[in-house]
Amino acid sequence: MALRELSSLEKYLGLKKPNKYSTQGDKKVPVLQNNTGPPLVGLVTVACHLVKEAKRPELLGDSAESRAVVQQWLEYRVTKLNNCTKDDIKTILKDLNMYLQDKVYLAENQFTLADILMYYGIQPLIVDLAIQEKEQYVNVTRWFDHIQHYPGIRRHLSPVVVLRNRIYTSRHH
Amino acid sequence: MELIVSEGNPQCLKVLAALGLTGVQCPVQHVHHEETVVPFLSRPALPALLLPNGQHLFSANAICQYLFEVNGQDSSDLCRQWLEWEATTLQPALLQALHKAVLQGKGSEMSQILQGPLNYLDRSLSKGNTTYIIGEAVSVADVVLWAALYPVLSELSVALDEHKSVKSWFDRIAAIQSCKSAAQKVMQGKGLQGMKSYLQRQPAPQSSQCSDTQPCNN
């Protein structure tokens, strides 16, 4: 899972030569074999490294504040979204829905790595949602649909159909 | 900007120590640990930092990183790696150990639960052979790991006998004045029992990896 994510991220970033990865432990934590130094361990650590390697620092946030917000959601991704229970899922979707009420992206108005990794992590939860639930978490669904249609992001994941006519004001009425 | 903290919560120890060390000017508000501060979260989450742009940070590690960055110290890859390890590997073990010790009265099981993470930290510290976790200056990784381990390592002298590098590193950070006074503010000298009401409000730790009956192999 994490390795496919990192490979999708590499493609999005346009990194030419693919990196070598392995995994570590029961939780299959990704490890990047680094030519120039010791290996880097952990999804967030490796993803931030790739972003810097691709010289796209804006994906980590363009101010100290937004960089902190990005790091916070990256941590949320690896601590809350990985291995969550049914009850956790409800809380996560409820909280995110509230958070995204007045935001386009996780770091306000700027598309960042937090959107990419949160999208990769939450996709399996959204796939399983019933139609009513998608309506219940309308802000999450709107954000999710936006990110899955963001150029070059979806890659290894299948698109999830969300009810566009409920979420966006339809032009066909 | 405002930092909101509560007593008996090691996550708050992280941010108060980081605030003292970096010297960032920010008013601190002390509240009860059940108070809802971050408007979009269903569970009370402390510490919280209200940013100048009106956003809330609810992750202690992100708050610490922010304070260090404002002070001109950006996180390196290695630093991020330690913070990620702390959040994903050390925290679940710590919560489980504290849960056992404080709520179930099984303090003797703490050192076994923490054996794996402490071995890893000890190996890294002795291999690196540096004064602090990353090099010769205190970094955000030192503060975060020290504060996370503070409640258990202040009680668990046995575990430290086997982890000499952890012990000398831990004592070095604990001797820093900002860390000392942060520990006094958050723990109030009450030891593990001072964390009881905070721990009671935390979700019970999942022991999917290590079941109660079988010993954990890592």
Short mmCIF file of C-alpha atoms in Angstrom, two decimals:
data_model
loop_
_atom_site.label_atom_id
_atom_site.label_comp_id
_atom_site.label_asym_id
_atom_site.label_seq_id
_atom_site.Cartn_x
_atom_site.Cartn_y
_atom_site.Cartn_z
CA MET A 1 0.00 0.00 0.00
CA ALA A 2 2.55 2.57 1.14
CA LEU A 3 4.98 1.58 -1.62
CA ARG A 4 2.34 2.03 -4.34
CA GLU A 5 1.57 5.40 -2.86
CA LEU A 6 5.21 6.44 -2.98
CA SER A 7 5.53 5.25 -6.55
CA SER A 8 2.42 7.27 -7.52
CA LEU A 9 3.89 10.28 -5.73
CA GLU A 10 7.18 9.86 -7.63
CA LYS A 11 5.28 9.87 -10.93
CA TYR A 12 3.27 12.93 -9.94
CA LEU A 13 6.48 14.73 -8.99
CA GLY A 14 8.05 13.72 -12.30
CA LEU A 15 11.07 12.09 -10.67
CA LYS A 16 12.95 10.42 -13.49
CA LYS A 17 14.87 7.62 -11.87
CA PRO A 18 12.76 5.47 -9.56
CA ASN A 19 14.09 5.01 -6.00
CA LYS A 20 14.72 1.68 -4.31
CA TYR A 21 12.35 0.78 -1.49
CA SER A 22 11.87 -1.98 1.01
CA THR A 23 9.56 -2.40 3.98
CA GLN A 24 10.24 -2.92 7.66
CA GLY A 25 8.35 -4.76 10.42
CA ASP A 26 4.79 -6.10 10.70
CA LYS A 27 3.29 -2.78 9.73
CA LYS A 28 5.28 -2.74 6.47
CA VAL A 29 6.77 0.68 7.09
CA PRO A 30 8.38 1.93 3.85
CA VAL A 31 12.15 2.37 3.76
CA LEU A 32 13.98 4.39 1.11
CA GLN A 33 17.45 3.11 0.26
CA ASN A 34 19.46 6.25 -0.12
CA ASN A 35 22.67 6.32 -2.15
CA THR A 36 24.05 9.37 -0.41
CA GLY A 37 23.24 8.56 3.21
CA PRO A 38 21.55 6.18 5.63
CA PRO A 39 18.14 4.76 4.62
CA LEU A 40 15.05 6.87 5.42
CA VAL A 41 12.21 5.17 7.28
CA GLY A 42 8.51 6.05 7.35
CA LEU A 43 5.86 7.16 4.85
CA VAL A 44 5.85 10.84 5.87
CA THR A 45 9.64 11.06 6.08
CA VAL A 46 10.15 9.49 2.66
CA ALA A 47 7.34 11.50 1.02
CA CYS A 48 8.73 14.82 2.34
CA HIS A 49 12.17 13.79 1.10
CA LEU A 50 10.82 13.07 -2.40
CA VAL A 51 9.10 16.46 -2.52
CA LYS A 52 12.39 18.16 -1.68
CA GLU A 53 14.27 16.00 -4.19
CA ALA A 54 11.80 17.11 -6.89
CA LYS A 55 12.37 20.75 -5.85
CA ARG A 56 8.69 21.30 -5.10
CA PRO A 57 9.00 22.82 -1.58
CA GLU A 58 5.65 24.58 -1.97
CA LEU A 59 4.01 21.14 -1.59
CA LEU A 60 5.15 21.21 2.05
CA GLY A 61 3.52 24.63 2.56
CA ASP A 62 4.59 28.15 1.64
CA SER A 63 4.72 29.70 5.12
CA ALA A 64 5.73 28.50 8.59
CA GLU A 65 2.03 28.27 9.47
CA SER A 66 1.03 26.22 6.45
CA ARG A 67 4.11 23.98 6.83
CA ALA A 68 2.96 23.21 10.38
CA VAL A 69 -0.57 22.46 9.18
CA VAL A 70 0.81 20.15 6.46
CA GLN A 71 2.99 18.26 8.96
CA GLN A 72 0.02 17.93 11.28
CA TRP A 73 -2.19 16.25 8.64
CA LEU A 74 0.67 14.04 7.49
CA GLU A 75 1.03 12.83 11.07
CA TYR A 76 -2.75 12.41 11.28
CA ARG A 77 -2.57 10.24 8.17
CA VAL A 78 -0.02 7.80 9.62
CA THR A 79 -1.36 7.74 13.18
CA LYS A 80 -5.14 7.91 12.70
CA LEU A 81 -5.92 6.62 9.21
CA ASN A 82 -3.62 3.59 9.31
CA ASN A 83 -5.23 0.60 11.09
CA CYS A 84 -8.39 2.43 12.20
CA THR A 85 -11.47 0.70 13.60
CA LYS A 86 -15.10 1.17 12.46
CA ASP A 87 -15.74 3.66 15.27
CA ASP A 88 -12.56 5.56 14.45
CA ILE A 89 -13.70 5.92 10.84
CA LYS A 90 -16.90 7.69 11.92
CA THR A 91 -14.98 10.12 14.12
CA ILE A 92 -12.37 10.77 11.43
CA LEU A 93 -14.99 11.53 8.77
CA LYS A 94 -17.03 13.68 11.15
CA ASP A 95 -14.00 15.73 12.24
CA LEU A 96 -12.63 16.11 8.73
CA ASN A 97 -16.05 17.13 7.48
CA MET A 98 -16.19 19.87 10.07
CA TYR A 99 -12.62 20.97 9.32
CA LEU A 100 -13.17 21.16 5.56
CA GLN A 101 -16.37 23.16 5.90
CA ASP A 102 -14.66 26.42 4.90
CA LYS A 103 -11.57 25.06 3.12
CA VAL A 104 -10.64 24.03 -0.40
CA TYR A 105 -7.56 22.06 0.68
CA LEU A 106 -6.25 20.78 4.01
CA ALA A 107 -3.83 23.72 4.21
CA GLU A 108 -6.50 26.32 3.41
CA ASN A 109 -6.25 27.43 -0.23
CA GLN A 110 -3.07 25.68 -1.21
CA PHE A 111 -2.75 22.16 -2.65
CA THR A 112 -0.05 20.28 -0.67
CA LEU A 113 1.41 16.87 0.12
CA ALA A 114 -1.13 16.63 2.96
CA ASP A 115 -3.96 16.46 0.38
CA ILE A 116 -2.11 13.79 -1.60
CA LEU A 117 -1.34 11.43 1.29
CA MET A 118 -4.66 12.00 3.04
CA TYR A 119 -6.41 11.21 -0.25
CA TYR A 120 -4.39 7.99 -0.70
CA GLY A 121 -5.16 7.00 2.89
CA ILE A 122 -8.84 7.84 2.93
CA GLN A 123 -9.76 6.40 -0.48
CA PRO A 124 -10.34 2.88 0.93
CA LEU A 125 -12.75 4.35 3.50
CA ILE A 126 -14.66 6.41 0.95
CA VAL A 127 -15.05 3.42 -1.39
CA ASP A 128 -16.97 1.64 1.37
CA LEU A 129 -19.33 4.50 2.19
CA ALA A 130 -23.01 4.16 1.36
CA ILE A 131 -24.62 6.94 -0.68
CA GLN A 132 -26.33 8.42 2.39
CA GLU A 133 -23.03 8.54 4.23
CA LYS A 134 -21.38 10.35 1.35
CA GLU A 135 -24.13 12.91 1.65
CA GLN A 136 -23.66 13.11 5.38
CA TYR A 137 -19.96 13.92 4.95
CA VAL A 138 -20.51 16.36 2.13
CA ASN A 139 -17.40 18.50 2.72
CA VAL A 140 -15.14 15.45 2.82
CA THR A 141 -16.75 14.16 -0.37
CA ARG A 142 -16.32 17.50 -2.12
CA TRP A 143 -12.64 17.68 -1.11
CA PHE A 144 -12.11 14.02 -2.04
CA ASP A 145 -13.63 14.45 -5.48
CA HIS A 146 -11.54 17.53 -6.07
CA ILE A 147 -8.30 15.71 -5.21
CA GLN A 148 -9.08 12.55 -7.18
CA HIS A 149 -9.59 14.77 -10.24
CA TYR A 150 -6.51 16.86 -9.57
CA PRO A 151 -4.17 16.31 -12.54
CA GLY A 152 -1.75 13.43 -12.04
CA ILE A 153 -2.83 12.39 -8.54
CA ARG A 154 -5.18 9.40 -8.77
CA ARG A 155 -2.70 6.93 -10.41
CA HIS A 156 -3.01 3.53 -8.69
CA LEU A 157 -6.48 4.15 -7.27
CA SER A 158 -9.83 3.61 -8.93
CA PRO A 159 -12.12 6.63 -9.18
CA VAL A 160 -14.96 6.77 -6.68
CA VAL A 161 -18.28 8.04 -7.95
CA VAL A 162 -19.68 10.70 -5.70
CA LEU A 163 -23.05 12.32 -6.25
CA ARG A 164 -22.01 15.34 -8.20
CA ASN A 165 -25.51 16.72 -8.64
CA ARG A 166 -26.01 16.86 -4.86
CA ILE A 167 -22.62 18.27 -4.10
CA TYR A 168 -22.30 20.85 -6.83
CA THR A 169 -25.20 22.95 -7.97
CA SER A 170 -26.08 21.25 -11.23
CA ARG A 171 -26.10 23.13 -14.51
CA HIS A 172 -28.50 20.67 -16.10
CA HIS A 173 -31.69 21.55 -14.22
CA MET B 1 -0.92 33.35 18.84
CA GLU B 2 -1.82 31.39 21.95
CA LEU B 3 -0.74 28.04 23.35
CA ILE B 4 -3.36 26.08 25.31
CA VAL B 5 -2.18 23.31 27.67
CA SER B 6 -3.39 21.11 30.51
CA GLU B 7 -1.80 19.30 33.47
CA GLY B 8 -0.68 15.67 33.62
CA ASN B 9 -0.38 15.35 29.84
CA PRO B 10 3.06 14.51 28.39
CA GLN B 11 2.01 15.97 25.02
CA CYS B 12 1.79 19.34 26.76
CA LEU B 13 5.25 18.78 28.24
CA LYS B 14 6.61 18.63 24.68
CA VAL B 15 5.28 22.03 23.68
CA LEU B 16 6.13 23.84 26.93
CA ALA B 17 9.70 22.56 26.76
CA ALA B 18 9.93 23.62 23.09
CA LEU B 19 8.51 27.03 23.91
CA GLY B 20 11.09 27.55 26.66
CA LEU B 21 13.98 26.30 24.53
CA THR B 22 13.16 28.34 21.45
CA GLY B 23 12.25 31.46 23.42
CA VAL B 24 9.33 32.15 21.09
CA GLN B 25 7.02 34.73 22.65
CA CYS B 26 3.55 33.27 23.06
CA PRO B 27 0.99 33.52 25.86
CA VAL B 28 0.10 30.20 27.51
CA GLN B 29 -3.36 29.35 28.75
CA HIS B 30 -3.90 26.48 31.21
CA VAL B 31 -7.24 24.70 30.93
CA HIS B 32 -8.81 21.47 32.18
CA HIS B 33 -7.85 18.52 30.00
CA GLU B 34 -11.44 17.87 28.97
CA GLU B 35 -12.03 21.32 27.62
CA THR B 36 -12.78 21.48 23.91
CA VAL B 37 -10.40 23.95 22.35
CA VAL B 38 -10.10 22.87 18.71
CA PRO B 39 -13.54 23.55 17.22
CA PHE B 40 -13.54 20.79 14.58
CA LEU B 41 -12.43 17.84 16.75
CA SER B 42 -15.00 15.70 18.60
CA ARG B 43 -12.52 14.63 21.26
CA PRO B 44 -10.70 17.16 23.43
CA ALA B 45 -7.19 17.51 22.03
CA LEU B 46 -4.47 19.28 23.97
CA PRO B 47 -2.09 20.94 23.58
CA ALA B 48 -3.40 23.28 20.90
CA LEU B 49 -1.78 26.26 19.28
CA LEU B 50 -3.92 29.03 17.89
CA LEU B 51 -1.93 30.34 14.92
CA PRO B 52 -1.81 34.02 13.90
CA ASN B 53 -3.99 33.15 10.86
CA GLY B 54 -6.76 31.76 13.09
CA GLN B 55 -6.06 28.08 12.37
CA HIS B 56 -5.57 25.57 15.19
CA LEU B 57 -2.71 23.11 15.45
CA PHE B 58 -3.68 20.06 17.50
CA SER B 59 -0.58 17.91 17.11
CA ALA B 60 2.10 18.46 19.76
CA ASN B 61 4.84 17.40 17.34
CA ALA B 62 3.66 19.84 14.66
CA ILE B 63 3.50 22.61 17.28
CA CYS B 64 7.08 21.84 18.37
CA GLN B 65 8.26 21.83 14.75
CA TYR B 66 6.55 25.17 14.21
CA LEU B 67 8.17 26.76 17.29
CA PHE B 68 11.61 25.55 16.19
CA GLU B 69 11.02 26.80 12.65
CA VAL B 70 9.92 30.23 13.87
CA ASN B 71 13.19 30.23 15.80
CA GLY B 72 15.11 29.53 12.57
CA GLN B 73 15.63 25.75 12.91
CA ASP B 74 13.97 23.80 10.10
CA SER B 75 13.35 20.06 10.46
CA SER B 76 15.76 17.84 8.56
CA ASP B 77 14.88 14.45 7.03
CA LEU B 78 16.41 12.74 10.04
CA CYS B 79 14.47 14.94 12.43
CA ARG B 80 11.19 14.12 10.65
CA GLN B 81 12.06 10.46 10.78
CA TRP B 82 12.40 10.57 14.58
CA LEU B 83 9.13 12.49 14.92
CA GLU B 84 7.34 9.96 12.73
CA TRP B 85 8.83 7.09 14.74
CA GLU B 86 7.72 8.78 17.94
CA ALA B 87 4.13 9.20 16.70
CA THR B 88 3.69 5.79 15.07
CA THR B 89 5.85 3.42 17.14
CA LEU B 90 6.76 4.93 20.50
CA GLN B 91 3.39 6.54 21.33
CA PRO B 92 1.29 3.35 21.02
CA ALA B 93 3.79 1.50 23.25
CA LEU B 94 3.88 4.35 25.77
CA LEU B 95 0.10 4.57 25.96
CA GLN B 96 -0.14 0.85 26.51
CA ALA B 97 2.56 0.92 29.20
CA LEU B 98 1.02 3.90 31.01
CA HIS B 99 -2.44 2.39 30.77
CA LYS B 100 -1.17 -0.79 32.44
CA ALA B 101 0.82 1.03 35.11
CA VAL B 102 -1.54 3.83 36.08
CA LEU B 103 -5.00 2.40 35.44
CA GLN B 104 -4.45 -1.31 36.02
CA GLY B 105 -1.74 -1.17 38.68
CA LYS B 106 0.58 -3.36 36.62
CA GLY B 107 3.65 -1.14 36.64
CA SER B 108 5.91 -4.17 36.44
CA GLU B 109 4.82 -4.76 32.83
CA MET B 110 5.97 -1.35 31.65
CA SER B 111 9.58 -2.22 30.99
CA GLN B 112 8.66 -5.25 28.90
CA ILE B 113 6.24 -3.24 26.74
CA LEU B 114 8.84 -0.54 26.19
CA GLN B 115 11.76 -2.88 25.64
CA GLY B 116 11.59 -2.76 21.81
CA PRO B 117 11.43 1.03 21.37
CA LEU B 118 14.04 1.64 24.08
CA ASN B 119 16.43 -0.86 22.48
CA TYR B 120 16.01 0.90 19.15
CA LEU B 121 16.65 4.34 20.64
CA ASP B 122 19.63 3.06 22.61
CA ARG B 123 21.20 1.46 19.54
CA SER B 124 20.72 4.62 17.47
CA LEU B 125 22.19 6.86 20.18
CA SER B 126 25.25 4.70 20.77
CA LYS B 127 25.83 4.20 17.02
CA GLY B 128 25.49 7.91 16.27
CA ASN B 129 27.85 8.79 19.11
CA THR B 130 26.61 12.39 19.19
CA THR B 131 25.68 14.54 22.19
CA TYR B 132 22.07 14.87 21.06
CA ILE B 133 19.88 12.72 18.83
CA ILE B 134 20.95 14.54 15.69
CA GLY B 135 24.40 16.01 16.03
CA GLU B 136 25.74 18.40 18.62
CA ALA B 137 22.81 20.76 19.09
CA VAL B 138 19.42 20.22 20.72
CA SER B 139 16.79 19.63 18.03
CA VAL B 140 13.03 19.28 18.02
CA ALA B 141 13.53 15.49 18.00
CA ASP B 142 15.30 15.64 21.40
CA VAL B 143 12.51 17.66 22.97
CA VAL B 144 9.70 15.50 21.58
CA LEU B 145 11.29 12.18 22.53
CA TRP B 146 12.44 13.37 25.94
CA ALA B 147 8.99 14.70 26.85
CA ALA B 148 7.23 11.59 25.58
CA LEU B 149 9.51 9.37 27.67
CA TYR B 150 9.66 11.65 30.71
CA PRO B 151 6.82 10.14 32.77
CA VAL B 152 7.98 6.54 32.34
CA LEU B 153 11.72 7.07 32.51
CA SER B 154 11.47 9.15 35.67
CA GLU B 155 9.91 6.10 37.34
CA LEU B 156 11.56 3.29 35.51
CA SER B 157 15.17 3.34 36.66
CA VAL B 158 15.45 -0.39 35.98
CA ALA B 159 14.90 0.01 32.24
CA LEU B 160 17.63 2.62 32.12
CA ASP B 161 20.23 0.31 33.65
CA GLU B 162 20.12 -1.68 30.43
CA HIS B 163 20.00 1.38 28.21
CA LYS B 164 23.08 3.39 29.09
CA SER B 165 23.01 5.64 26.03
CA VAL B 166 19.34 6.48 26.56
CA LYS B 167 20.09 7.27 30.20
CA SER B 168 22.94 9.71 29.53
CA TRP B 169 20.99 11.41 26.71
CA PHE B 170 17.82 11.60 28.86
CA ASP B 171 19.70 13.12 31.81
CA ARG B 172 21.38 15.64 29.52
CA ILE B 173 18.02 16.94 28.23
CA ALA B 174 16.43 16.78 31.69
CA ALA B 175 19.18 19.08 33.00
CA ILE B 176 18.21 21.88 30.58
CA GLN B 177 16.45 24.58 32.58
CA SER B 178 13.50 25.02 30.14
CA CYS B 179 12.86 21.28 30.22
CA LYS B 180 13.06 21.13 34.01
CA SER B 181 10.56 23.91 34.52
CA ALA B 182 8.21 22.53 31.84
CA ALA B 183 8.23 19.16 33.61
CA GLN B 184 7.44 20.82 36.91
CA LYS B 185 4.53 22.75 35.37
CA VAL B 186 2.95 19.76 33.63
CA MET B 187 3.63 16.91 36.05
CA GLN B 188 3.50 18.96 39.29
CA GLY B 189 5.87 16.47 40.90
CA LYS B 190 3.05 13.95 41.17
CA GLY B 191 4.70 11.20 39.11
CA LEU B 192 2.62 8.74 37.12
CA GLN B 193 -0.45 9.17 39.35
CA GLY B 194 -0.66 12.77 38.20
CA MET B 195 -1.55 11.46 34.74
CA LYS B 196 -4.47 9.35 35.90
CA SER B 197 -7.37 11.57 34.92
CA TYR B 198 -5.72 12.38 31.58
CA LEU B 199 -5.20 8.68 30.81
CA GLN B 200 -8.75 7.78 31.76
CA ARG B 201 -9.98 10.00 28.95
CA GLN B 202 -7.73 8.45 26.31
CA PRO B 203 -9.11 5.67 24.13
CA ALA B 204 -7.98 2.27 25.44
CA PRO B 205 -4.82 1.28 23.61
CA GLN B 206 -5.21 -1.33 20.90
CA SER B 207 -3.04 -4.31 21.53
CA SER B 208 -3.51 -5.91 18.13
CA GLN B 209 0.21 -6.43 17.64
CA CYS B 210 0.84 -7.71 21.14
CA SER B 211 -2.05 -9.64 22.65
CA ASP B 212 -2.29 -9.78 26.43
CA THR B 213 -1.58 -13.46 26.73
CA GLN B 214 1.30 -13.83 24.32
CA PRO B 215 4.61 -12.11 24.84
CA CYS B 216 5.61 -9.66 22.17
CA ASN B 217 8.60 -10.73 20.16
CA ASN B 218 10.06 -7.49 18.99
#
